[in-house]
Short mmCIF file of C-alpha atoms and ligand atoms in Angstrom, two decimals:
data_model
loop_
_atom_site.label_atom_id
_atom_site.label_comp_id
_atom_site.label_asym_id
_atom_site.label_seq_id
_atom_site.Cartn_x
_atom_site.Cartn_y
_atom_site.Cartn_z
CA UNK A 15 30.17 167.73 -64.36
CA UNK A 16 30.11 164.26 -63.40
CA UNK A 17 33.55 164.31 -63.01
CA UNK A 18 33.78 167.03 -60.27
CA UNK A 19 31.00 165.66 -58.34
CA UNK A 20 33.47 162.34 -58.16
CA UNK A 21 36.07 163.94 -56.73
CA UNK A 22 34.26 165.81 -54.41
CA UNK A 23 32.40 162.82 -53.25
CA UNK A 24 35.85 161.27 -53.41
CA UNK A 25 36.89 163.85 -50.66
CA UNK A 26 34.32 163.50 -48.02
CA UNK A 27 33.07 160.11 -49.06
CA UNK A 28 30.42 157.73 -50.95
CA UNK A 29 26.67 156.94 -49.27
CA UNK A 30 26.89 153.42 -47.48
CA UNK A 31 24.53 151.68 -49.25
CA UNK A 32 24.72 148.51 -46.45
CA UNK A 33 25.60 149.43 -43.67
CA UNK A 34 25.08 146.62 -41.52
CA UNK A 35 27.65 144.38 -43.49
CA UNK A 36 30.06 142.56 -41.68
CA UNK A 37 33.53 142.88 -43.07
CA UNK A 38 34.50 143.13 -46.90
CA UNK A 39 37.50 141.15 -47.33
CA UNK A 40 39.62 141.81 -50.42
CA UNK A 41 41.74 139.06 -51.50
CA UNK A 42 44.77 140.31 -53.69
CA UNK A 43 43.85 143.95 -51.84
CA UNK A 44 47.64 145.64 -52.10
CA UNK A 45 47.19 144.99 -55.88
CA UNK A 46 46.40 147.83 -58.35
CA UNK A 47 42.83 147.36 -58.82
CA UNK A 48 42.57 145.40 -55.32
CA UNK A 49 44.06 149.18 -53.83
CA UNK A 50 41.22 151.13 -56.09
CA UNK A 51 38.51 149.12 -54.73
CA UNK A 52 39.46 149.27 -50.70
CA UNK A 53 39.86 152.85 -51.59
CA UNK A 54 35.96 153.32 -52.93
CA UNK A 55 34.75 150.62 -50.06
CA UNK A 56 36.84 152.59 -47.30
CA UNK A 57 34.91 155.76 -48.88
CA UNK A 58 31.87 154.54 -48.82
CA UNK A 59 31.63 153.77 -45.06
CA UNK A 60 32.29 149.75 -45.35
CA UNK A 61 34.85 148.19 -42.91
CA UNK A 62 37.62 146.52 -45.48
CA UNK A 63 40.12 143.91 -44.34
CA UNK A 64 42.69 143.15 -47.17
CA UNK A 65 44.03 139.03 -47.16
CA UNK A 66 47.44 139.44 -49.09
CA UNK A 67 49.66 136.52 -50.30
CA UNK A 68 51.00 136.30 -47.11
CA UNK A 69 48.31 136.18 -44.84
CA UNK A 70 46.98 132.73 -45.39
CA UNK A 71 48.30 131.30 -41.70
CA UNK A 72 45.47 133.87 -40.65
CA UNK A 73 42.87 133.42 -43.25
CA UNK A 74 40.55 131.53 -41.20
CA UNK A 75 40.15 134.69 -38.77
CA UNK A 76 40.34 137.13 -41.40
CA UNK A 77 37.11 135.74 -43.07
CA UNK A 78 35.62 134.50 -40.27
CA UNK A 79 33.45 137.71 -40.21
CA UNK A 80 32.88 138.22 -43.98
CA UNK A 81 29.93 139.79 -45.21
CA UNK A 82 31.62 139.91 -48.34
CA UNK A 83 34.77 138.48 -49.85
CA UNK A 84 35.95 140.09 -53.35
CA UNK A 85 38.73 138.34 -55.12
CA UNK A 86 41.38 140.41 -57.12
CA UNK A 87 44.57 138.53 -57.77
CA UNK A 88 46.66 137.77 -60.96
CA UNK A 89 44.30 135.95 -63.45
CA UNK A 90 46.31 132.80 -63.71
CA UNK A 91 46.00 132.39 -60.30
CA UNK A 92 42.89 133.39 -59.38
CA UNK A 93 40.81 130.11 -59.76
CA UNK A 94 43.30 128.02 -56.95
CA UNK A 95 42.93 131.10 -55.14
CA UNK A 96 38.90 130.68 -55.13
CA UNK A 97 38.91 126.78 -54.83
CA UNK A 98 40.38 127.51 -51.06
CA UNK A 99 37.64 129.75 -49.93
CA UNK A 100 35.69 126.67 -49.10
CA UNK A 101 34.30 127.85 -45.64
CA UNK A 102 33.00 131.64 -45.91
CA UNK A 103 29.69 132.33 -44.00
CA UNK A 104 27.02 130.75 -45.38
CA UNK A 105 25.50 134.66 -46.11
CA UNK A 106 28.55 135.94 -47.22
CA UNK A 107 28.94 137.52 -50.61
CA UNK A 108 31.28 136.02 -53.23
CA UNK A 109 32.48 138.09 -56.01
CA UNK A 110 35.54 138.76 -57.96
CA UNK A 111 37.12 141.54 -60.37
CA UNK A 112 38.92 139.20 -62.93
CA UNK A 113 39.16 139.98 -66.52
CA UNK A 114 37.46 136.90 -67.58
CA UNK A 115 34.74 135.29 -66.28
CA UNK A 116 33.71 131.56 -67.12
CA UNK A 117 36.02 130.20 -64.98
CA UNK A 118 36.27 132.43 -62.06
CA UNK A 119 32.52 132.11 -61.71
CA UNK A 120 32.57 128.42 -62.04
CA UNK A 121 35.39 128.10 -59.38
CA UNK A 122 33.00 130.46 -57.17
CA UNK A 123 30.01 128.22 -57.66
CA UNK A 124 31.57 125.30 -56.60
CA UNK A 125 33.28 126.68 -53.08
CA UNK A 126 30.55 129.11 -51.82
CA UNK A 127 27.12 127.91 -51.58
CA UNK A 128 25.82 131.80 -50.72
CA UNK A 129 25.44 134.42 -52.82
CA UNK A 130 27.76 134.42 -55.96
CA UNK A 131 28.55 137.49 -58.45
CA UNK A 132 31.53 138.15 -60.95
CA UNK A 133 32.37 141.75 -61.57
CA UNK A 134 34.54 143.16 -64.59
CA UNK A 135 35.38 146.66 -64.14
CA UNK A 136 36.52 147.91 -67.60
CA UNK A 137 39.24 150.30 -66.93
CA UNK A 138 42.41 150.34 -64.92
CA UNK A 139 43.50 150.93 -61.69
CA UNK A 140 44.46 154.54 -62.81
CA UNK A 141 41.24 155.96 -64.30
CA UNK A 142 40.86 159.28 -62.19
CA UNK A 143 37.06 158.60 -62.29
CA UNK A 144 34.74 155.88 -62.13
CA UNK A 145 32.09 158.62 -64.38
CA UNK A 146 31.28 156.51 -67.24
CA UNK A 147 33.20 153.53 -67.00
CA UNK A 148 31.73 150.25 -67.47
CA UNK A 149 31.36 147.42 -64.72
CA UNK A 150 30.32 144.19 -66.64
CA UNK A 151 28.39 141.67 -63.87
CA UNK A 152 27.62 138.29 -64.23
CA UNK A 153 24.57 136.67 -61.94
CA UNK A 154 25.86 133.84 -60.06
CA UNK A 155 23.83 132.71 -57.43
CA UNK A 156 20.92 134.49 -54.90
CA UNK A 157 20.93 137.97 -56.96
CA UNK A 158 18.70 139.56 -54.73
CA UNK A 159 21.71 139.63 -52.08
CA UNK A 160 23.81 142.15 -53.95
CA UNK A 161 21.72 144.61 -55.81
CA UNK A 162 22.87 146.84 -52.60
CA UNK A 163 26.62 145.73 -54.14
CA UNK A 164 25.59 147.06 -58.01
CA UNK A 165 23.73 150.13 -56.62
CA UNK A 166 26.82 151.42 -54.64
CA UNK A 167 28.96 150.84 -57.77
CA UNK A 168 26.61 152.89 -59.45
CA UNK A 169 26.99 155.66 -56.92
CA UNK A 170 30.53 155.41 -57.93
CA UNK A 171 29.79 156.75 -61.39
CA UNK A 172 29.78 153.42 -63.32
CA UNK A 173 27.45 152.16 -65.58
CA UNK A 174 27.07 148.25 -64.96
CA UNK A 175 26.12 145.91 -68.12
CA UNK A 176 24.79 142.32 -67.20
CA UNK A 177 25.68 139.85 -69.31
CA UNK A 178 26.46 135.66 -69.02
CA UNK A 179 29.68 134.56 -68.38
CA UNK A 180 30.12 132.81 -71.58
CA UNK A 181 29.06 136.07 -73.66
CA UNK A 182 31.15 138.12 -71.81
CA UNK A 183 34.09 136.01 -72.49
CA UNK A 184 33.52 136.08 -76.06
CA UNK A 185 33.15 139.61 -75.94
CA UNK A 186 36.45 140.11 -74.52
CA UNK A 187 38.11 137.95 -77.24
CA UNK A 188 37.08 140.99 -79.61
CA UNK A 189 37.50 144.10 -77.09
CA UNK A 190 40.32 142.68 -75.42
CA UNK A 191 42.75 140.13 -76.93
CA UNK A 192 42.32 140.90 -80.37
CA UNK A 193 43.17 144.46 -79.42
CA UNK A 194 45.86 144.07 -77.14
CA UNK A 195 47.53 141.66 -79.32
CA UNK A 196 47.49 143.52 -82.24
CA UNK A 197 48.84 146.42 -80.15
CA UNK A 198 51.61 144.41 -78.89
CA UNK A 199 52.59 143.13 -82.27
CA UNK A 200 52.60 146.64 -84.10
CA UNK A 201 55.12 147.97 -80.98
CA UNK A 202 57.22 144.69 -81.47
CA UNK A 203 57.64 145.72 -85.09
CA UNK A 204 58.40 149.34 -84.36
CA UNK A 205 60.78 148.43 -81.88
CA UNK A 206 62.63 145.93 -84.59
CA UNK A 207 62.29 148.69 -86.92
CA UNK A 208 63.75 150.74 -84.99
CA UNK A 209 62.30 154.48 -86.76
CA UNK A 210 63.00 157.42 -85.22
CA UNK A 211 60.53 158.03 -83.14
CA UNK A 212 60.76 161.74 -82.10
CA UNK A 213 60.56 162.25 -85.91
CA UNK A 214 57.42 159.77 -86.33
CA UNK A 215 55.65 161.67 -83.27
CA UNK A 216 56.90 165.18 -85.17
CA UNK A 217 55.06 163.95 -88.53
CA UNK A 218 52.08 163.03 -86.67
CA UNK A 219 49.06 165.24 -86.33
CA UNK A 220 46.67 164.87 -83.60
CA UNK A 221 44.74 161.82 -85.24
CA UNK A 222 48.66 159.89 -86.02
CA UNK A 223 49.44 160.77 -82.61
CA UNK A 224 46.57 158.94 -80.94
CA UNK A 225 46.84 156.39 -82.70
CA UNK A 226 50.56 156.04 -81.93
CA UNK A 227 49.65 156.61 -78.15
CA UNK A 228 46.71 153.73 -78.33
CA UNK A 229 49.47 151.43 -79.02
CA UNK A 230 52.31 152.89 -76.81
CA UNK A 231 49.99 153.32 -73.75
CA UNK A 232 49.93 149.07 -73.49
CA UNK A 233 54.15 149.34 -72.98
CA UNK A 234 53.77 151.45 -69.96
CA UNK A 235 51.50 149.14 -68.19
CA UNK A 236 52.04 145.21 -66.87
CA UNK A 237 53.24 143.08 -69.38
CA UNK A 238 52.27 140.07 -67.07
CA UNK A 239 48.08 141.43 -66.67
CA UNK A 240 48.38 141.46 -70.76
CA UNK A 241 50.28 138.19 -71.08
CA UNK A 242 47.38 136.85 -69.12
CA UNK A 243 44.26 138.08 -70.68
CA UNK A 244 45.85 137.13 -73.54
CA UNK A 245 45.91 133.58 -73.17
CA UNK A 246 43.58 133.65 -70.80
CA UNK A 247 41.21 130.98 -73.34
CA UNK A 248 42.00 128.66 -76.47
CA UNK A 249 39.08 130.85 -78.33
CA UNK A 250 41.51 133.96 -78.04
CA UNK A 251 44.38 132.25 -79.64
CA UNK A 252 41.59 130.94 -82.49
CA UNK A 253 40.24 134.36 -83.29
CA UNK A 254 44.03 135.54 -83.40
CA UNK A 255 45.02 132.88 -85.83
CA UNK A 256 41.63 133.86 -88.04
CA UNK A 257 42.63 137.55 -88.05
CA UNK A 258 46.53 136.89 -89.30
CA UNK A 259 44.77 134.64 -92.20
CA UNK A 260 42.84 137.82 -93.28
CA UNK A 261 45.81 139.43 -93.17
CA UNK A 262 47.43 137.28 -95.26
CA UNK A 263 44.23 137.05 -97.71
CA UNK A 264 44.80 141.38 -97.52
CA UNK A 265 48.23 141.57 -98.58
CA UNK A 266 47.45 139.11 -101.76
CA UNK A 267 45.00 141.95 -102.75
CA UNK A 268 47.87 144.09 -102.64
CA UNK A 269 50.55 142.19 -104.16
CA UNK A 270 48.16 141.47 -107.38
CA UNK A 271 47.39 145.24 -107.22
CA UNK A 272 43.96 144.55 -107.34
CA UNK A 273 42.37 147.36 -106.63
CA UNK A 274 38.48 146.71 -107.80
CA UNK A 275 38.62 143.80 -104.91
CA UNK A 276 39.85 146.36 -102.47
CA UNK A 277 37.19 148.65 -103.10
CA UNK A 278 34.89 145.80 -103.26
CA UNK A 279 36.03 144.51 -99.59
CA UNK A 280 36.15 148.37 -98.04
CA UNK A 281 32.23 148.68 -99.20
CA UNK A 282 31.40 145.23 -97.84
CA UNK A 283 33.03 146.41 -94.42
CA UNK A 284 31.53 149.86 -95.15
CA UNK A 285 27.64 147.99 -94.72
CA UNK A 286 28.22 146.12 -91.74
CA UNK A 287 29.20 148.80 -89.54
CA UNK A 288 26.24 150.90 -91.38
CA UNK A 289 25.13 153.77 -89.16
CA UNK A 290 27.98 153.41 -87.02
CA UNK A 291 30.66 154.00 -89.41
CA UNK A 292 29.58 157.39 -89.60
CA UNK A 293 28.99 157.80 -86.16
CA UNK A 294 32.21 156.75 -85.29
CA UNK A 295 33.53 158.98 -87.85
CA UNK A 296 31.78 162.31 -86.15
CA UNK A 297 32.51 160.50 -82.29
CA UNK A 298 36.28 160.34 -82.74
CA UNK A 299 36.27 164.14 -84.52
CA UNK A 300 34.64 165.16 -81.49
CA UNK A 301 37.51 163.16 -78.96
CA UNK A 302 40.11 164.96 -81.25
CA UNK A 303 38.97 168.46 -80.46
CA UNK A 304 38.45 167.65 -76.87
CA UNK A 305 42.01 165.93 -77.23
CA UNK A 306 43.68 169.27 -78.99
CA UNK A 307 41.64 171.62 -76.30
CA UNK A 308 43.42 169.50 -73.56
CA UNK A 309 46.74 168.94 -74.71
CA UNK A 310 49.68 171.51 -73.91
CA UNK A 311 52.88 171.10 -75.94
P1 LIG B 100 48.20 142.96 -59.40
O1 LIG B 100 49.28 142.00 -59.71
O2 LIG B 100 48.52 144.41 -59.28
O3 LIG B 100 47.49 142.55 -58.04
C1 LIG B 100 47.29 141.22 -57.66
C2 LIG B 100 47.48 141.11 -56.16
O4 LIG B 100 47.19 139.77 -55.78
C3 LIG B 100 48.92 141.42 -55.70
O5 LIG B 100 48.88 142.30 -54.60
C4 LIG B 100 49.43 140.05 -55.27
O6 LIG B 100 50.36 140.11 -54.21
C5 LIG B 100 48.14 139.41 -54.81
N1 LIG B 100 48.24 137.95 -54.69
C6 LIG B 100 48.96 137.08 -55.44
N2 LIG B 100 48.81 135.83 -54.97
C7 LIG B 100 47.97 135.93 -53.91
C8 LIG B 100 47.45 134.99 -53.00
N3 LIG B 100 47.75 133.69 -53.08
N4 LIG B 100 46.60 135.43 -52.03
C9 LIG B 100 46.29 136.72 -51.92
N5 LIG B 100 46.77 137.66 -52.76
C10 LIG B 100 47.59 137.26 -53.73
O7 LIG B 100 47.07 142.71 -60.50
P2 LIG B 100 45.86 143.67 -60.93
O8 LIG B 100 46.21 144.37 -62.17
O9 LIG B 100 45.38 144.44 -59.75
O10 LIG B 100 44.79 142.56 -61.33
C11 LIG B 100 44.04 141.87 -60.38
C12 LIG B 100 42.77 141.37 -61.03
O11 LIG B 100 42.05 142.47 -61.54
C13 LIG B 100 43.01 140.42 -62.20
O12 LIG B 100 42.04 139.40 -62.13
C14 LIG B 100 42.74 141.27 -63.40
O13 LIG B 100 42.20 140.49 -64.46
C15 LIG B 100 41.68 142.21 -62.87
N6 LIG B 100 41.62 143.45 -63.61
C16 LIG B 100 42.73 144.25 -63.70
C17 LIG B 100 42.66 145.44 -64.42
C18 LIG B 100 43.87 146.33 -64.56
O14 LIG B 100 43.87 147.19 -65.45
N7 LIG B 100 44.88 146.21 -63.74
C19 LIG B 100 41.45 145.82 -65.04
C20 LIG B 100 40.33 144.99 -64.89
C21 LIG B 100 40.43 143.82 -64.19
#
């Protein structure tokens, strides 16, 4: 499976798809996803210097040898951290990992004059494999300088999607905010609630339970990465507002009981996912066997 060949390419290593590059400096490198990506450079063959928050006095010689410089540090900081990389070799690559990309790529633009490209890998710094995942890209400047980059990410399982910064960042509004907000709202009103949860989990069959885990899983991870991509754009706190209205606009259906307008708004929902809603319907069965097979309790 794709999986296994990952880890056994993990073991003895990744083909070097450059490997005459100078140095790949990773800025924010002790970081979780910073650590994943040394990792799957060091793997692949690349020479990887890391430039940590406190390694600025030395900066200068740290990059002075760059053939690429990949920038993964906490979003609200990441476009100051950018604006200072003012003096990278004229050849070297500029790219970053942040969760959105408008400004990040901007901030690039404007410092480096070489080759520019902004990277979002979908997952987190825990995902056992790269088989599958997603690694959104955004051009930037001089594309043909890191095809070699998008290859060997490739080689790492992923499956990259192109896509302009602008797009992406609405995307993420949707796939991201939306969802993470929601999430974080439905655990602060369990948590005021206060059920008991053992109970909850005991009532729950496989589908309850993932759906209970889907919003759980965000509390185990960093509340400050959320917090971020969160408010990471005016647009995100628009599309939030818009949802609560429908919610509010839902819960008048309810309190006049009027069921015909329920059924009305289901079927109107019902068309625009078309195809997919049944899809969907037959994709998830399919994750909740593979779920049950895996799960011991
Ligand atoms: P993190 O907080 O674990 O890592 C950030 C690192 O940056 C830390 O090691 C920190 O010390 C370092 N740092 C802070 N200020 C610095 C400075 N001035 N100079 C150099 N380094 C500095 O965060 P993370 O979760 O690894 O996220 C990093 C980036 O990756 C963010 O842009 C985030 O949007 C993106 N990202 C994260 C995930 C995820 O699930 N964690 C997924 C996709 C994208």
């Amino acid at each position: 499976t794709m999986r296994e060949s990952y880890v056994s390419e993990n073991d003895s290593g990744f083909k070097c798809l450059n490997p005459s590059l100078r140095s790949i400096v990773v800025v924010g490198g002790h970081g979780q996803l910073g650590k994943l990506f040394c990792k799957l450079f060091t793997l692949s063959g690349y020479q990887v210097k890391v430039l940590g928050s406190q390694d600025w006095d030395q900066a200068d010689d740290i990059l002075s040898d760059a053939g690429m410089v990949v920038v993964t540090v906490p979003i609200n900081r990441t476009d100051t951290i950018i604006r200072k990389l003012t003096s990278l070799p004229e050849d070297c690559i500029l790219a970053d990992l942040t969760s959105i990309k408008s400004e990040p790529l901007q901030a690039m633009l404007e410092s480096h004059s070489g080759p520019v490209v902004g990277l979002h890998p979908m997952f987190g710094p825990n995902t056992p494999s790269l088989a599958k995942q997603v690694v959104v890209y955004c051009d930037g400047r001089n594309p043909e300088a890191y095809q070699w980059l998008l290859e060997q990410i490739r080689i790492w399982g992923a499956s990259l999607q192109r896509i302009s910064a602008i797009e992406h960042d609405q995307g993420m509004t949707l796939i991201q905010a939306l969802r993470h907000f929601t999430s974080f709202v439905y655990g602060v009103h369990l948590a005021e609630e206060n059920p008991n949860l053992a109970q909850l989990i005991s009532l729950s069959s496989p589908i309850y339970r993932l759906e209970l885990a889907m919003v759980g899983r965000l509390f185990a991870q960093d509340a400050s990465l959320y917090a971020d991509i969160i408010m990471s754009s005016p647009q995100n706190i628009d599309m939030i507002k818009r949802f609560h209205a429908r919610f509010g606009e839902a819960i008048d259906l309810l309190e006049t009981c009027d069921k015909d307008q329920f059924v009305d708004a289901f079927s109107q929902v019902e068309n625009w996912f078309g195809e997919h809603a049944g899809r969907f319907l037959h994709e998830s069965q399919n994750l909740l066997q593979q779920a049950n097979d895996s799960t011991q309790r």
